[in-house]
Short mmCIF file of C-alpha atoms in Angstrom, two decimals:
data_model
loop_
_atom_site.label_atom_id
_atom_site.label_comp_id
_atom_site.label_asym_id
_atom_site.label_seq_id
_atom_site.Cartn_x
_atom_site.Cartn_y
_atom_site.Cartn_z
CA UNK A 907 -33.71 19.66 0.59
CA UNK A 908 -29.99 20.98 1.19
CA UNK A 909 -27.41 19.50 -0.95
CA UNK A 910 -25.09 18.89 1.72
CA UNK A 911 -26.64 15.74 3.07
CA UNK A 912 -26.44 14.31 -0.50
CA UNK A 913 -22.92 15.36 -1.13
CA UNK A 914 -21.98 13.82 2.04
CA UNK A 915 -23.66 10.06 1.68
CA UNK A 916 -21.50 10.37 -2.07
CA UNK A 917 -18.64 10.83 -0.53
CA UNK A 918 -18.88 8.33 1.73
CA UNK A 919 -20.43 5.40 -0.60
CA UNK A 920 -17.63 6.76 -3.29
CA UNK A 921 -14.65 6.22 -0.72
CA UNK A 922 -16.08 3.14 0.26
CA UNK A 923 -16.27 1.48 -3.08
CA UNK A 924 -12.58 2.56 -3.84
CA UNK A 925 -12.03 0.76 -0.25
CA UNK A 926 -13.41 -2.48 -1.19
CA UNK A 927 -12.56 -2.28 -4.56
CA UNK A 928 -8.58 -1.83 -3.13
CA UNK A 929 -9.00 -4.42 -0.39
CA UNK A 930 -10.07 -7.55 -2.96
CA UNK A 931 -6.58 -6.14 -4.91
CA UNK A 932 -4.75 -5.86 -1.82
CA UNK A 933 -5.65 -9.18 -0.94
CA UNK A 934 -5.04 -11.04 -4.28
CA UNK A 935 -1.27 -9.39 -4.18
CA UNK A 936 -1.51 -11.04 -0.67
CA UNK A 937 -2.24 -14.60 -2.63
CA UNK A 938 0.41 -14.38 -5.04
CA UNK A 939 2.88 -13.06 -1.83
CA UNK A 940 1.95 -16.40 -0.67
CA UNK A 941 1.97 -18.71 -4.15
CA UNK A 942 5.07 -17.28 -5.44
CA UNK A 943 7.43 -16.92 -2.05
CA UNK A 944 5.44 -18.58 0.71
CA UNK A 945 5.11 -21.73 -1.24
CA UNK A 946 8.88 -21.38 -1.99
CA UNK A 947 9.75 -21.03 1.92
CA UNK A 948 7.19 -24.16 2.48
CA UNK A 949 8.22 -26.58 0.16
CA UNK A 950 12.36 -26.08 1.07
CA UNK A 951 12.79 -24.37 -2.37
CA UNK A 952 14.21 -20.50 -1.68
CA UNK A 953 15.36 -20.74 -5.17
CA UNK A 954 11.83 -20.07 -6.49
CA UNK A 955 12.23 -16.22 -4.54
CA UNK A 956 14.57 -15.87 -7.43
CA UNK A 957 11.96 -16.19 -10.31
CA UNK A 958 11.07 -12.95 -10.20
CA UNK A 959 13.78 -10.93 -8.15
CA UNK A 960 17.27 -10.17 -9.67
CA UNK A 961 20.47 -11.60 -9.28
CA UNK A 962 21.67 -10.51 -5.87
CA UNK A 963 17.68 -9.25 -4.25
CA UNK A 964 16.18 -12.84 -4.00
CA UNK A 965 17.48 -15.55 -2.14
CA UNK A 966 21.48 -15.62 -1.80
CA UNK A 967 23.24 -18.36 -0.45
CA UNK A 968 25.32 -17.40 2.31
CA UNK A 969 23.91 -13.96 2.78
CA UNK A 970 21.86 -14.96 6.15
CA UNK A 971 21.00 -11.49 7.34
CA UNK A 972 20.12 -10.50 3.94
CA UNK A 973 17.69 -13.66 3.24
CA UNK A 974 16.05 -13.49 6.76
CA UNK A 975 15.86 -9.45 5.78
CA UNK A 976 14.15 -10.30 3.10
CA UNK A 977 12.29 -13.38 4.42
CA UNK A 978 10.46 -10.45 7.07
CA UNK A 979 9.55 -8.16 4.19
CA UNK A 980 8.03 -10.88 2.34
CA UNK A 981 6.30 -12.21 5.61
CA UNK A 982 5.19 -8.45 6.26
CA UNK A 983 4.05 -7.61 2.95
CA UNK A 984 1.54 -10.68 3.50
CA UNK A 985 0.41 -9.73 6.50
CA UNK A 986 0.10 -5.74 5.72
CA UNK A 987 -1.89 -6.93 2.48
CA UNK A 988 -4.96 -8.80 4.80
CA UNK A 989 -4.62 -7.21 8.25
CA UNK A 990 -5.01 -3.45 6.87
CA UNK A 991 -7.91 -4.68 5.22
CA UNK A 992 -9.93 -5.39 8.02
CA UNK A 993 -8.43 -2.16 10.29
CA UNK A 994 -10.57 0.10 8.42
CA UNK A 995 -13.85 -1.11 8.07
CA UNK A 996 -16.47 0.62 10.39
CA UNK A 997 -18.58 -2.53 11.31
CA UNK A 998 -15.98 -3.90 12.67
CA UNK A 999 -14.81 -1.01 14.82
CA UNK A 1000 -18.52 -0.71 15.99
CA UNK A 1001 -19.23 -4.60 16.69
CA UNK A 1002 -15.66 -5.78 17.78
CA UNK A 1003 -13.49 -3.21 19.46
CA UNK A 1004 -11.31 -5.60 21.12
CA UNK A 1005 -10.26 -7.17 17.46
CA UNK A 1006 -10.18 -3.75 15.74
CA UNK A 1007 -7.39 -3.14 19.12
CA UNK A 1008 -5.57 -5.88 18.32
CA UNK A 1009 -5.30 -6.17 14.69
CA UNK A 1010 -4.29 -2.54 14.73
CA UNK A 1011 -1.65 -3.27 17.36
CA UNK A 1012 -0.30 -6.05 14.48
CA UNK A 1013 -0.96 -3.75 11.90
CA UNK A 1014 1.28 -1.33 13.31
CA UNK A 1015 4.15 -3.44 14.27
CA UNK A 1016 4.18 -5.12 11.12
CA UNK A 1017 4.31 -1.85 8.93
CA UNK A 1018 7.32 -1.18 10.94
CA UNK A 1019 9.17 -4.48 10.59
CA UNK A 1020 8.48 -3.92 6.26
CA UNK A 1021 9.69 -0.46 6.38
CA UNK A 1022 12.96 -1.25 8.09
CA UNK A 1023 13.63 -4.83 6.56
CA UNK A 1024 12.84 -2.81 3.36
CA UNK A 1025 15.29 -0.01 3.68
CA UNK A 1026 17.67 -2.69 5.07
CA UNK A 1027 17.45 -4.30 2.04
CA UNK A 1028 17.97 -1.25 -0.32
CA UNK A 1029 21.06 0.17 1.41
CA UNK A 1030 22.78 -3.53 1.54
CA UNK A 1031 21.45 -5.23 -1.52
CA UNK A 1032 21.52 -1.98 -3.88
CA UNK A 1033 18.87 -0.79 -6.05
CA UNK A 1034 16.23 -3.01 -7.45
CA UNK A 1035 14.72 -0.60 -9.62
CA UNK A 1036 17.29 2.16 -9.98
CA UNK A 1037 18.50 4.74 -7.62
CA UNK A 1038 15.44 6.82 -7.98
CA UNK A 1039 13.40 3.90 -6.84
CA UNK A 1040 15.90 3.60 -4.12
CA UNK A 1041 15.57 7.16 -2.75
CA UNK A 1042 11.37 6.93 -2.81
CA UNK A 1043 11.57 3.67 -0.90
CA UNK A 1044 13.57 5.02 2.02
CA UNK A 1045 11.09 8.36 1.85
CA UNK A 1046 8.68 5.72 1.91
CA UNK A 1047 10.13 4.08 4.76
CA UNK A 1048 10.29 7.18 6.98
CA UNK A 1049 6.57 8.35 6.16
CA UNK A 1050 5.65 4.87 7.41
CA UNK A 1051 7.61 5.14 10.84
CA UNK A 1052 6.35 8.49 11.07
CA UNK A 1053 2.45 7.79 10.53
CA UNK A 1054 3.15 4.62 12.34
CA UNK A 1055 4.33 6.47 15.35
CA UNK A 1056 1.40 8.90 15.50
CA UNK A 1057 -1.08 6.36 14.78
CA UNK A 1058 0.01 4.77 18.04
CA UNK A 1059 0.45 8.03 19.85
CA UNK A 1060 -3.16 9.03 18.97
CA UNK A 1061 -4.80 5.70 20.06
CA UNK A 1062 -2.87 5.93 23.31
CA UNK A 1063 -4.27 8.96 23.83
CA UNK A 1064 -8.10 8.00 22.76
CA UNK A 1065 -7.67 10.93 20.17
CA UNK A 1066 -9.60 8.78 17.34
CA UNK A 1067 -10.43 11.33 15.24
CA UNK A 1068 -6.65 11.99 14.63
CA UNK A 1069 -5.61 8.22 15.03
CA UNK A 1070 -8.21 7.74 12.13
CA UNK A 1071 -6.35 10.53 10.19
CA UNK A 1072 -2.96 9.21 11.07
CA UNK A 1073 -4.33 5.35 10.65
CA UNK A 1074 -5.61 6.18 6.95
CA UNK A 1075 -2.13 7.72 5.90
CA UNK A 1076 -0.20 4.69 7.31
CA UNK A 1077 -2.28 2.58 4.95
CA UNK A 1078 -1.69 4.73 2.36
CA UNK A 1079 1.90 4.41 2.21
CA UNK A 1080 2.54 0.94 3.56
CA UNK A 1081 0.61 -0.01 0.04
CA UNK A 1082 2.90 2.18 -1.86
CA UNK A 1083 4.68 -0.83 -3.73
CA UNK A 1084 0.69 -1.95 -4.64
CA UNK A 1085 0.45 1.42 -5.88
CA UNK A 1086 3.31 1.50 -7.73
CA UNK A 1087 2.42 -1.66 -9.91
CA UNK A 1088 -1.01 -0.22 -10.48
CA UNK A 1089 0.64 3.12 -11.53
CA UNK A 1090 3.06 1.01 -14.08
CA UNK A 1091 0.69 -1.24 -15.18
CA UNK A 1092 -1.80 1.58 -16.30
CA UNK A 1093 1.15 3.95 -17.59
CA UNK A 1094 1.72 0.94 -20.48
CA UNK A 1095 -1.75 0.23 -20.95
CA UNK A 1096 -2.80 3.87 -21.51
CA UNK A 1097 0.45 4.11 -23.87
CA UNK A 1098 0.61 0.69 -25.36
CA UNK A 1099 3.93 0.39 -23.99
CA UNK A 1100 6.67 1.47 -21.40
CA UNK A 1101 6.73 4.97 -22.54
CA UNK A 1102 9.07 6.81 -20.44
CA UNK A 1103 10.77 3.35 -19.00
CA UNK A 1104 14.29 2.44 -19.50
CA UNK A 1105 15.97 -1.17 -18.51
CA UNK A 1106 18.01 1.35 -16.01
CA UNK A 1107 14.67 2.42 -14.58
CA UNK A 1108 15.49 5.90 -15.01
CA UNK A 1109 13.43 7.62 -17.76
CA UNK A 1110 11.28 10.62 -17.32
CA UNK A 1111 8.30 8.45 -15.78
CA UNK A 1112 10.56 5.58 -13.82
CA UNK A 1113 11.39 9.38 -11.56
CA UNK A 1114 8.15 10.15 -11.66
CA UNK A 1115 6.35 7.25 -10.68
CA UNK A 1116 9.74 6.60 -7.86
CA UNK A 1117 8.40 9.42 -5.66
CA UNK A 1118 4.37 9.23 -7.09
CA UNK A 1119 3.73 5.60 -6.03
CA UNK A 1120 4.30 7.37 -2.23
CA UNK A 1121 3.45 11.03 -2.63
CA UNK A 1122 0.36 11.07 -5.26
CA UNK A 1123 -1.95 8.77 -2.90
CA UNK A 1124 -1.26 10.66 0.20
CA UNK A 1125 -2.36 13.55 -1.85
CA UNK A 1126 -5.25 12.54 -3.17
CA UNK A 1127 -6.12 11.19 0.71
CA UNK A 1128 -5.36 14.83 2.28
CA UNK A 1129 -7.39 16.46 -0.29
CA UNK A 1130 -10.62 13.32 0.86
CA UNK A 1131 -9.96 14.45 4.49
CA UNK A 1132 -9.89 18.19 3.60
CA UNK A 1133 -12.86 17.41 1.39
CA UNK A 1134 -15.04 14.99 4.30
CA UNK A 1135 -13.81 17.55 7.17
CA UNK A 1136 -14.15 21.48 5.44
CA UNK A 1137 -15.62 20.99 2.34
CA UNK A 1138 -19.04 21.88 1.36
CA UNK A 1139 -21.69 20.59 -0.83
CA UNK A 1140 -19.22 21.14 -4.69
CA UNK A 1141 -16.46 20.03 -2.81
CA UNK A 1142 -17.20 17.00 -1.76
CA UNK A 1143 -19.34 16.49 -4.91
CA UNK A 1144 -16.07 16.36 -6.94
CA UNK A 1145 -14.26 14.66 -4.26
CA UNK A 1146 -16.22 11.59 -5.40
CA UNK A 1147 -15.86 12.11 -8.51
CA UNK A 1148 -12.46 11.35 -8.16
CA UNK A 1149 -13.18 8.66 -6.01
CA UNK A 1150 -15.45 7.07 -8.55
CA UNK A 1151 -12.99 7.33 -11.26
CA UNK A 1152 -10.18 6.28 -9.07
CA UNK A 1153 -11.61 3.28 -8.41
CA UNK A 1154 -12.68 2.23 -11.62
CA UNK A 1155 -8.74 2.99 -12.46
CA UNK A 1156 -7.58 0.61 -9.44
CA UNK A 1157 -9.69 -1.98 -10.64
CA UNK A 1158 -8.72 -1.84 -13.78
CA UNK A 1159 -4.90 -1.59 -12.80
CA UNK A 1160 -5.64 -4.77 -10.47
CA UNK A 1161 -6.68 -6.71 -13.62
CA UNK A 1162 -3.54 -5.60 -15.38
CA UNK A 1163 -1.36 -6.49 -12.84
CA UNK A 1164 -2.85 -9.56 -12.11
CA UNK A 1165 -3.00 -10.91 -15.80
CA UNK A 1166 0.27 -8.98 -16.94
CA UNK A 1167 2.56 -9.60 -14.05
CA UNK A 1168 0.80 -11.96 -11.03
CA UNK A 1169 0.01 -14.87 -12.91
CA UNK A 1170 2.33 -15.43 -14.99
CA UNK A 1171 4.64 -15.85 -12.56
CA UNK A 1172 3.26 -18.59 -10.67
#
């Protein structure tokens, strides 16, 4: 029996474990989105955004475009976190088209509203995590209007196979601040400290992990769609490979975040 077959059902069960495996992180960054600031906005106490953001990036008295600016993200960053988790999942698509259409319609708008209250936020309020940060948020921003833009365009047009292209880079790089914890998170762990971290956030891997947190997963999901749509048999063999060693590295960043940063914050 051909090898090909085989190498294609592990590619597929490989990418979808590093899905799932993603979406219950995604969604518990959702829960503290909503224990940490949503409980703030609930309960009248805007002061608790402040717990974690800086002087001058949380809640500001006085500053009303910059709160409800920020307000949106946070709002956004929930909804991003549980909507793009159901967009992708194939039974769904199959068994209810119409919700598939209009979660990806919200999914869509949404990632737009975060990338532009997020670069609003960064050219008014000034760098959270250093200028380098700065700069790999706005690419960040633009790669999301851009692949939000096609994603559209290609639906429009009933082109699914590249709307599913376009679809799977949006979520990419609307995550890119999940990623970016992971990648920190792991960095320490793997070092036993913040090798390459400065206060300033501008040591050798603060750059690195600026542009990384956007670029390196895009990469690694051109190189899955090269892989699925040209590769043969060794190709997609290693493909997941990665995958399966990727996700055992998400889930372990997940757990590090969660226990290092999540909850003891709340």
């Amino acid at each position: 029996m051909s090898t090909a077959p085989k190498a294609e059902r592990l590619l597929r069960a490989s990418a979808a474990l590093w899905y799932a495996v993603a979406v219950a992180g995604l969604w518990a960054f959702g829960a503290y989105i909503a224990a940490l600031y949503g409980a703030g906005l609930a309960g009248g106490d805007l002061s608790r955004w402040n717990r974690v953001l800086p002087d001058g990036h949380g809640y500001v008295a006085g500053d009303m475009r910059g709160n409800l600016a920020l307000g949106a993200h946070l709002a956004t960053a929930f909804i991003v976190t549980l909507s793009g988790g159901l967009q992708l999942v194939p039974q769904i698509r199959a068994r209810a088209p119409w919700l598939h259409r209009w979660n990806g319609r919200l999914f869509v708008a949404v990632a737009v509203v975060a990338a532009t209250s997020g670069l609003f936020i960064a050219l008014t309020r000034g760098a959270v995590a250093g200028t380098y940060m700065t700069v790999g948020n706005a690419l960040n921003a633009a790669l999301v209007l851009t692949f939000a833009a096609q994603a559209w365009r290609t639906a429009r047009a009933r082109a699914f196979v590249s709307h599913r292209r376009w679809a799977l880079r949006l979520f990419v790089v609307i995550n890119a601040v999940w990623f970016y914890r992971l990648g920190m998170m792991l960095w320490f762990a793997a070092n036993q400290g913040p090798v390459g971290h400065t206060a300033a956030f501008d040591g050798p891997f603060d750059i690195f992990l600026a542009f990384a947190h956007v670029l390196l997963p895009l990469a690694i999901l051109e190189l899955y769609l090269a892989a699925g749509a040209r590769g043969g048999a060794r190709a997609k063999g290693a493909m997941a490979a990665l995958l399966l060693v990727l996700s055992l590295a998400t889930a372990m960043g997940v757990l590090l975040v969660a226990m290092g940063m999540w909850l003891p914050r709340l």
